Amino acid sequence: MALQPLPDYPWDQMAPFAARAKQHPDGIVDLSIGSPVDATPDLIRHALADATDAHAYPTTAGTPALQEAIVRWYAERRGVSTLTPANVLPTIGSKELVALLPFMLGVGEGDVIVHPRAAYPTYAIGAALAGADAFPSDDPAEWPANTKLVWLNSPGNPDGRVLTVDELRAAVERARELGATIVSDECYAELGWDAPWDVEAIPSILDPRVIGDDRRNVLSVYSLSKQSNLAGYRAAFVAGCATLIGRLLTVRKHAGLMLPAPLQQAMVTALGDHEHVAEQRERYRVRREILRPALERAGFRIDRSEAGLYLWVTEGRDAWQSIERLADLGILAGPGHFYGDFYPEHVRLSLTATDERIAAAAERLSASA
């Protein structure tokens, strides 16, 4: 099989705009990357410190305590109460899983991998690494007969789109018609903003309202990077079909893909404490309520963005022109071109900046109106 060429890393194109934004007298406000700026909660850091006597190899499947913590978290936070340790598996962050999943599941040349039209680029990279063809589509009726893997993303990155129970069910039904595995990337599920997601839990693909009691060929992916400020810990997990989890476990054992033991203990603590998640969610809510109206006053329209860590906006012209305008204000954002071919006039702005930097961005935007 001939290796498919990989694209250049897109964020390298942002260097001149970052340099331009840094020239602002009050400094840059970097809203381009969704990397947490708030501190990792003390209780998690203490759990990590207490587990640093890690002289033995960690278990790839996760400690019994971590497996149970993931199972319990799905029951308490996602409305999925029938999982067992055989249905869950920790991963070294979620990006490596997204990129390597096609290979680990045996997807390859001649196969199609479906992903959202507005998409985190790693879905397509995973297809390229496996020699498969990426197919961007949000309509299950369009998915081709040789589809072997379907990626959903709810809430979406970059657009914050939430898939309803009915939409999730329709996607699962179509994937099963095709004999494809379907995986939902749900890393922002604790960050719902607009009605009904401000009060109603965002549904998981493993929700019994979606799949009943049949988890066959269905997986859910989750990360603690955003809700617990653990991006540097690389703490994530996958759950669902026991057969697929078993396959992933075997591959990961052979490849040595195991989460370090101290991080496994830190994850147990993070998953068991919901208070710090609520506190972080409130920080992002406040920042969003400051930034959103400022963008609107500056002439941007907010599209979707009902959940997640970003605002997906447009002023009706090419995204690079908007990126240039924002850079002149000392604000760095991400162009829609990085997230597929369908939204060339959109820009993504992250809520991951300090309160002071968000307020500075809002002031600059309002003054530019």
Short mmCIF file of C-alpha atoms in Angstrom, two decimals:
data_model
loop_
_atom_site.label_atom_id
_atom_site.label_comp_id
_atom_site.label_asym_id
_atom_site.label_seq_id
_atom_site.Cartn_x
_atom_site.Cartn_y
_atom_site.Cartn_z
CA MET A 1 0.00 0.00 0.00
CA ALA A 2 1.39 3.39 -0.98
CA LEU A 3 1.45 5.88 1.87
CA GLN A 4 -0.78 8.89 1.34
CA PRO A 5 0.99 12.25 1.65
CA LEU A 6 0.13 14.17 4.79
CA PRO A 7 -0.66 17.89 4.68
CA ASP A 8 1.62 20.43 6.29
CA TYR A 9 0.65 21.29 9.85
CA PRO A 10 -1.95 24.02 9.25
CA TRP A 11 -1.19 26.14 12.29
CA ASP A 12 2.26 26.96 10.90
CA GLN A 13 0.39 29.33 8.54
CA MET A 14 -0.62 31.44 11.53
CA ALA A 15 2.91 32.61 12.37
CA PRO A 16 2.72 35.96 10.51
CA PHE A 17 -0.68 36.74 12.03
CA ALA A 18 0.60 35.88 15.51
CA ALA A 19 3.55 38.22 14.96
CA ARG A 20 1.15 40.93 13.83
CA ALA A 21 -1.13 40.45 16.85
CA LYS A 22 1.84 40.62 19.23
CA GLN A 23 2.56 44.14 18.01
CA HIS A 24 -0.62 45.44 19.70
CA PRO A 25 0.33 47.89 22.47
CA ASP A 26 -1.59 45.81 25.02
CA GLY A 27 -0.26 42.51 23.74
CA ILE A 28 -1.77 39.53 21.97
CA VAL A 29 -5.02 37.81 22.94
CA ASP A 30 -4.55 34.28 21.66
CA LEU A 31 -7.93 32.67 21.04
CA SER A 32 -6.66 30.35 18.32
CA ILE A 33 -5.99 27.12 20.21
CA GLY A 34 -8.27 25.45 22.76
CA SER A 35 -5.54 24.83 25.33
CA PRO A 36 -6.63 25.42 28.94
CA VAL A 37 -5.11 28.36 30.78
CA ASP A 38 -6.65 27.72 34.19
CA ALA A 39 -4.89 25.72 36.88
CA THR A 40 -5.29 21.98 37.28
CA PRO A 41 -7.41 21.55 40.45
CA ASP A 42 -5.39 20.90 43.60
CA LEU A 43 -7.16 17.66 44.45
CA ILE A 44 -6.06 16.17 41.12
CA ARG A 45 -2.49 17.41 41.48
CA HIS A 46 -2.30 15.92 44.96
CA ALA A 47 -3.61 12.60 43.68
CA LEU A 48 -0.89 12.62 41.03
CA ALA A 49 1.81 13.44 43.59
CA ASP A 50 0.64 10.65 45.90
CA ALA A 51 0.96 8.10 43.09
CA THR A 52 4.50 8.87 41.94
CA ASP A 53 5.96 5.63 43.35
CA ALA A 54 5.23 3.95 40.04
CA HIS A 55 8.00 1.35 39.89
CA ALA A 56 5.99 -1.31 38.00
CA TYR A 57 4.61 -1.19 34.48
CA PRO A 58 1.06 0.20 34.37
CA THR A 59 -1.82 -1.86 33.04
CA THR A 60 -2.96 -1.03 29.52
CA ALA A 61 -6.57 -1.78 30.44
CA GLY A 62 -6.41 0.62 33.37
CA THR A 63 -6.45 -0.18 37.06
CA PRO A 64 -9.67 -1.65 38.46
CA ALA A 65 -10.20 1.66 40.25
CA LEU A 66 -9.93 3.61 36.99
CA GLN A 67 -12.18 1.23 35.10
CA GLU A 68 -14.83 1.54 37.79
CA ALA A 69 -14.44 5.32 37.87
CA ILE A 70 -15.09 5.54 34.11
CA VAL A 71 -18.09 3.20 34.38
CA ARG A 72 -19.49 5.25 37.26
CA TRP A 73 -18.87 8.55 35.45
CA TYR A 74 -20.87 7.39 32.41
CA ALA A 75 -23.74 6.46 34.70
CA GLU A 76 -23.67 9.72 36.65
CA ARG A 77 -22.89 12.22 33.89
CA ARG A 78 -23.97 10.64 30.58
CA GLY A 79 -27.04 8.60 31.50
CA VAL A 80 -25.35 5.33 30.51
CA SER A 81 -25.74 2.87 33.37
CA THR A 82 -25.06 -0.56 31.85
CA LEU A 83 -21.31 -0.43 31.19
CA THR A 84 -18.83 -2.82 32.78
CA PRO A 85 -15.01 -2.69 32.95
CA ALA A 86 -14.95 -4.71 29.71
CA ASN A 87 -16.62 -1.74 27.98
CA VAL A 88 -14.03 0.93 28.85
CA LEU A 89 -10.37 1.65 28.09
CA PRO A 90 -8.11 4.60 29.04
CA THR A 91 -6.07 6.29 26.30
CA ILE A 92 -3.11 8.67 26.17
CA GLY A 93 -5.25 11.68 25.39
CA SER A 94 -7.95 11.50 22.74
CA LYS A 95 -5.97 12.79 19.74
CA GLU A 96 -3.80 9.67 19.46
CA LEU A 97 -6.91 7.53 19.57
CA VAL A 98 -8.62 9.57 16.84
CA ALA A 99 -5.54 9.38 14.62
CA LEU A 100 -4.81 5.68 15.21
CA LEU A 101 -8.30 4.20 15.50
CA PRO A 102 -8.69 3.38 11.78
CA PHE A 103 -5.40 1.46 11.83
CA MET A 104 -6.27 -0.31 15.09
CA LEU A 105 -9.63 -1.42 13.67
CA GLY A 106 -8.13 -2.63 10.38
CA VAL A 107 -9.63 0.09 8.18
CA GLY A 108 -7.49 0.62 5.10
CA GLU A 109 -7.17 1.06 1.36
CA GLY A 110 -10.49 1.08 -0.49
CA ASP A 111 -12.43 1.90 2.70
CA VAL A 112 -14.20 5.16 3.50
CA ILE A 113 -14.09 7.05 6.79
CA VAL A 114 -16.93 9.55 7.27
CA HIS A 115 -16.44 12.63 9.40
CA PRO A 116 -18.36 15.92 9.92
CA ARG A 117 -18.22 18.66 7.30
CA ALA A 118 -16.89 21.12 9.89
CA ALA A 119 -14.26 18.90 11.43
CA TYR A 120 -11.31 18.60 13.72
CA PRO A 121 -8.54 17.82 11.17
CA THR A 122 -7.33 14.63 12.87
CA TYR A 123 -10.30 12.61 11.56
CA ALA A 124 -8.99 13.06 8.01
CA ILE A 125 -5.40 12.54 9.16
CA GLY A 126 -6.41 9.19 10.66
CA ALA A 127 -7.87 8.18 7.30
CA ALA A 128 -4.67 9.19 5.52
CA LEU A 129 -2.49 7.27 7.98
CA ALA A 130 -4.57 4.14 7.34
CA GLY A 131 -4.64 4.60 3.57
CA ALA A 132 -8.44 5.05 3.60
CA ASP A 133 -10.54 7.79 1.99
CA ALA A 134 -12.03 10.56 4.11
CA PHE A 135 -15.61 11.58 3.28
CA PRO A 136 -16.98 14.73 4.95
CA SER A 137 -20.75 14.50 5.41
CA ASP A 138 -23.42 15.29 8.00
CA ASP A 139 -26.15 13.42 6.13
CA PRO A 140 -26.31 9.66 6.77
CA ALA A 141 -28.14 9.17 3.47
CA GLU A 142 -24.96 10.29 1.65
CA TRP A 143 -22.61 7.82 3.30
CA PRO A 144 -21.22 5.44 0.65
CA ALA A 145 -21.53 1.66 0.63
CA ASN A 146 -17.85 1.11 1.41
CA THR A 147 -17.97 3.16 4.61
CA LYS A 148 -16.15 1.29 7.38
CA LEU A 149 -15.86 3.97 10.06
CA VAL A 150 -18.06 6.95 10.93
CA TRP A 151 -16.92 9.79 13.17
CA LEU A 152 -19.49 11.98 14.88
CA ASN A 153 -18.49 14.96 17.02
CA SER A 154 -21.03 16.30 19.47
CA PRO A 155 -20.59 18.98 20.70
CA GLY A 156 -18.63 19.78 17.57
CA ASN A 157 -15.22 21.31 17.16
CA PRO A 158 -15.15 23.93 15.65
CA ASP A 159 -18.86 24.69 15.36
CA GLY A 160 -20.33 23.69 18.73
CA ARG A 161 -23.11 21.68 17.07
CA VAL A 162 -24.99 19.27 19.33
CA LEU A 163 -26.57 16.15 17.85
CA THR A 164 -29.97 15.28 19.29
CA VAL A 165 -31.04 11.80 20.33
CA ASP A 166 -32.94 11.46 17.05
CA GLU A 167 -29.93 12.55 14.99
CA LEU A 168 -27.64 10.17 16.84
CA ARG A 169 -30.11 7.31 16.38
CA ALA A 170 -30.38 7.95 12.64
CA ALA A 171 -26.60 7.94 12.32
CA VAL A 172 -26.27 4.66 14.23
CA GLU A 173 -28.98 3.02 12.13
CA ARG A 174 -27.28 4.05 8.89
CA ALA A 175 -23.87 2.89 10.11
CA ARG A 176 -25.35 -0.50 10.93
CA GLU A 177 -26.94 -0.75 7.51
CA LEU A 178 -23.44 -0.25 6.08
CA GLY A 179 -21.75 -2.62 8.53
CA ALA A 180 -19.60 0.27 9.76
CA THR A 181 -18.23 1.13 13.17
CA ILE A 182 -19.56 4.45 14.48
CA VAL A 183 -17.67 6.55 17.01
CA SER A 184 -18.79 9.75 18.72
CA ASP A 185 -16.17 12.22 19.94
CA GLU A 186 -17.91 13.80 22.93
CA CYS A 187 -15.09 15.69 24.66
CA TYR A 188 -17.08 18.91 25.23
CA ALA A 189 -20.26 17.34 26.59
CA GLU A 190 -20.12 19.16 29.94
CA LEU A 191 -20.10 22.55 28.19
CA GLY A 192 -23.65 23.20 27.04
CA TRP A 193 -24.75 26.84 26.68
CA ASP A 194 -27.85 27.56 24.62
CA ALA A 195 -31.28 26.06 25.30
CA PRO A 196 -31.96 23.26 25.83
CA TRP A 197 -28.33 22.36 26.55
CA ASP A 198 -27.96 24.99 29.26
CA VAL A 199 -30.06 22.78 31.54
CA GLU A 200 -30.41 19.46 29.69
CA ALA A 201 -27.58 16.93 29.51
CA ILE A 202 -26.04 16.60 26.05
CA PRO A 203 -26.78 13.03 24.89
CA SER A 204 -24.11 10.41 24.37
CA ILE A 205 -24.16 7.95 21.50
CA LEU A 206 -24.25 5.23 24.20
CA ASP A 207 -27.48 6.63 25.64
CA PRO A 208 -30.15 3.89 25.68
CA ARG A 209 -32.48 6.30 23.88
CA VAL A 210 -30.04 6.08 20.96
CA ILE A 211 -28.95 2.44 20.89
CA GLY A 212 -31.32 0.66 23.24
CA ASP A 213 -29.32 -2.15 24.82
CA ASP A 214 -27.19 -2.89 21.72
CA ARG A 215 -23.67 -1.42 21.89
CA ARG A 216 -22.48 -3.43 18.89
CA ASN A 217 -19.92 -1.45 16.82
CA VAL A 218 -20.61 1.76 18.76
CA LEU A 219 -17.97 3.72 20.69
CA SER A 220 -17.85 6.96 22.67
CA VAL A 221 -14.62 8.93 23.14
CA TYR A 222 -14.04 11.37 25.98
CA SER A 223 -11.22 13.55 27.31
CA LEU A 224 -10.60 15.28 30.63
CA SER A 225 -8.45 17.98 29.02
CA LYS A 226 -11.16 20.62 28.92
CA GLN A 227 -13.45 19.92 31.86
CA SER A 228 -10.61 19.30 34.34
CA ASN A 229 -7.75 21.33 32.79
CA LEU A 230 -5.75 18.16 32.19
CA ALA A 231 -4.54 18.76 28.62
CA GLY A 232 -0.94 18.28 29.76
CA TYR A 233 -1.82 15.02 31.52
CA ARG A 234 -3.08 13.34 28.31
CA ALA A 235 -6.04 11.75 30.09
CA ALA A 236 -8.86 10.28 28.01
CA PHE A 237 -10.85 7.11 27.45
CA VAL A 238 -13.06 5.21 25.05
CA ALA A 239 -16.19 3.22 25.93
CA GLY A 240 -18.79 1.05 24.25
CA CYS A 241 -18.79 -2.22 22.31
CA ALA A 242 -16.86 -4.83 24.32
CA THR A 243 -15.66 -6.57 21.16
CA LEU A 244 -14.14 -3.38 19.79
CA ILE A 245 -12.70 -2.46 23.18
CA GLY A 246 -11.09 -5.90 23.31
CA ARG A 247 -9.55 -5.35 19.88
CA LEU A 248 -8.20 -1.95 20.90
CA LEU A 249 -6.83 -3.38 24.14
CA THR A 250 -4.94 -6.13 22.30
CA VAL A 251 -3.42 -3.69 19.80
CA ARG A 252 -2.45 -1.27 22.53
CA LYS A 253 -0.81 -4.04 24.58
CA HIS A 254 1.32 -5.03 21.61
CA ALA A 255 2.20 -1.40 20.86
CA GLY A 256 2.92 -0.42 24.46
CA LEU A 257 0.23 2.27 24.45
CA MET A 258 -0.43 2.52 28.18
CA LEU A 259 -1.36 5.45 30.37
CA PRO A 260 1.27 6.11 33.09
CA ALA A 261 0.22 4.80 36.48
CA PRO A 262 0.27 8.17 38.31
CA LEU A 263 -2.02 9.63 35.65
CA GLN A 264 -4.43 6.73 36.06
CA GLN A 265 -4.76 7.59 39.75
CA ALA A 266 -5.21 11.27 38.95
CA MET A 267 -8.02 10.34 36.54
CA VAL A 268 -9.81 8.39 39.27
CA THR A 269 -9.85 11.52 41.41
CA ALA A 270 -10.89 13.79 38.53
CA LEU A 271 -13.76 11.54 37.47
CA GLY A 272 -15.06 11.28 41.02
CA ASP A 273 -15.30 15.01 41.68
CA HIS A 274 -17.97 16.98 39.81
CA GLU A 275 -17.58 20.24 41.74
CA HIS A 276 -14.37 21.32 39.99
CA VAL A 277 -16.04 20.63 36.63
CA ALA A 278 -18.95 22.91 37.52
CA GLU A 279 -16.50 25.62 38.60
CA GLN A 280 -14.60 25.42 35.32
CA ARG A 281 -17.81 25.43 33.32
CA GLU A 282 -18.82 28.65 35.08
CA ARG A 283 -15.51 30.27 34.13
CA TYR A 284 -16.12 29.48 30.49
CA ARG A 285 -19.74 30.64 30.70
CA VAL A 286 -18.67 34.06 32.00
CA ARG A 287 -16.00 34.43 29.33
CA ARG A 288 -18.44 33.43 26.62
CA GLU A 289 -21.02 35.98 27.80
CA ILE A 290 -18.37 38.72 27.56
CA LEU A 291 -16.89 37.72 24.20
CA ARG A 292 -20.05 36.81 22.29
CA PRO A 293 -21.84 40.20 22.36
CA ALA A 294 -18.56 41.98 21.61
CA LEU A 295 -18.14 39.91 18.45
CA GLU A 296 -21.71 40.70 17.44
CA ARG A 297 -21.17 44.43 18.00
CA ALA A 298 -18.09 44.17 15.78
CA GLY A 299 -20.17 42.76 12.93
CA PHE A 300 -19.68 39.03 13.34
CA ARG A 301 -22.58 36.56 13.18
CA ILE A 302 -22.45 33.67 15.63
CA ASP A 303 -23.39 30.35 14.00
CA ARG A 304 -24.20 27.19 15.97
CA SER A 305 -21.91 27.42 19.04
CA GLU A 306 -24.65 26.10 21.30
CA ALA A 307 -22.09 24.08 23.24
CA GLY A 308 -18.38 23.48 23.48
CA LEU A 309 -15.32 25.60 23.94
CA TYR A 310 -15.50 27.85 20.87
CA LEU A 311 -17.45 30.54 19.08
CA TRP A 312 -17.93 29.85 15.35
CA VAL A 313 -18.39 33.19 13.65
CA THR A 314 -18.44 34.92 10.27
CA GLU A 315 -18.56 38.46 8.91
CA GLY A 316 -19.47 37.26 5.42
CA ARG A 317 -16.06 37.37 3.78
CA ASP A 318 -13.05 35.08 3.41
CA ALA A 319 -11.79 33.89 6.76
CA TRP A 320 -8.25 35.05 6.08
CA GLN A 321 -9.54 38.61 5.79
CA SER A 322 -11.25 38.23 9.16
CA ILE A 323 -8.07 36.72 10.62
CA GLU A 324 -6.16 39.76 9.35
CA ARG A 325 -8.69 42.17 10.83
CA LEU A 326 -8.55 40.40 14.19
CA ALA A 327 -4.75 40.32 14.15
CA ASP A 328 -4.75 44.10 13.73
CA LEU A 329 -6.76 44.18 16.97
CA GLY A 330 -4.17 41.97 18.64
CA ILE A 331 -6.50 38.93 18.55
CA LEU A 332 -5.46 35.58 17.11
CA ALA A 333 -8.18 33.18 15.93
CA GLY A 334 -8.42 30.11 13.70
CA PRO A 335 -9.64 30.26 10.06
CA GLY A 336 -12.46 28.02 8.90
CA HIS A 337 -10.16 26.74 6.13
CA PHE A 338 -8.44 24.59 8.78
CA TYR A 339 -11.67 22.67 9.44
CA GLY A 340 -12.57 21.49 5.96
CA ASP A 341 -13.63 22.96 2.62
CA PHE A 342 -17.17 24.00 3.49
CA TYR A 343 -16.77 27.04 5.74
CA PRO A 344 -14.19 29.37 4.13
CA GLU A 345 -15.83 32.46 5.63
CA HIS A 346 -15.90 31.27 9.25
CA VAL A 347 -13.49 31.85 12.10
CA ARG A 348 -13.13 29.90 15.35
CA LEU A 349 -12.39 31.69 18.61
CA SER A 350 -11.60 29.78 21.78
CA LEU A 351 -12.76 30.61 25.29
CA THR A 352 -9.42 29.41 26.67
CA ALA A 353 -7.90 32.71 27.70
CA THR A 354 -7.75 34.39 31.08
CA ASP A 355 -10.55 36.64 32.26
CA GLU A 356 -8.29 39.65 31.71
CA ARG A 357 -7.44 38.65 28.12
CA ILE A 358 -11.08 37.92 27.26
CA ALA A 359 -12.05 41.34 28.61
CA ALA A 360 -9.28 42.93 26.55
CA ALA A 361 -10.49 41.20 23.40
CA ALA A 362 -14.07 42.30 24.04
CA GLU A 363 -12.98 45.91 24.57
CA ARG A 364 -10.98 45.93 21.33
CA LEU A 365 -13.80 44.38 19.33
CA SER A 366 -16.37 46.81 20.70
CA ALA A 367 -14.10 49.76 19.92
CA SER A 368 -13.70 48.54 16.33
CA ALA A 369 -17.45 48.43 15.66
#
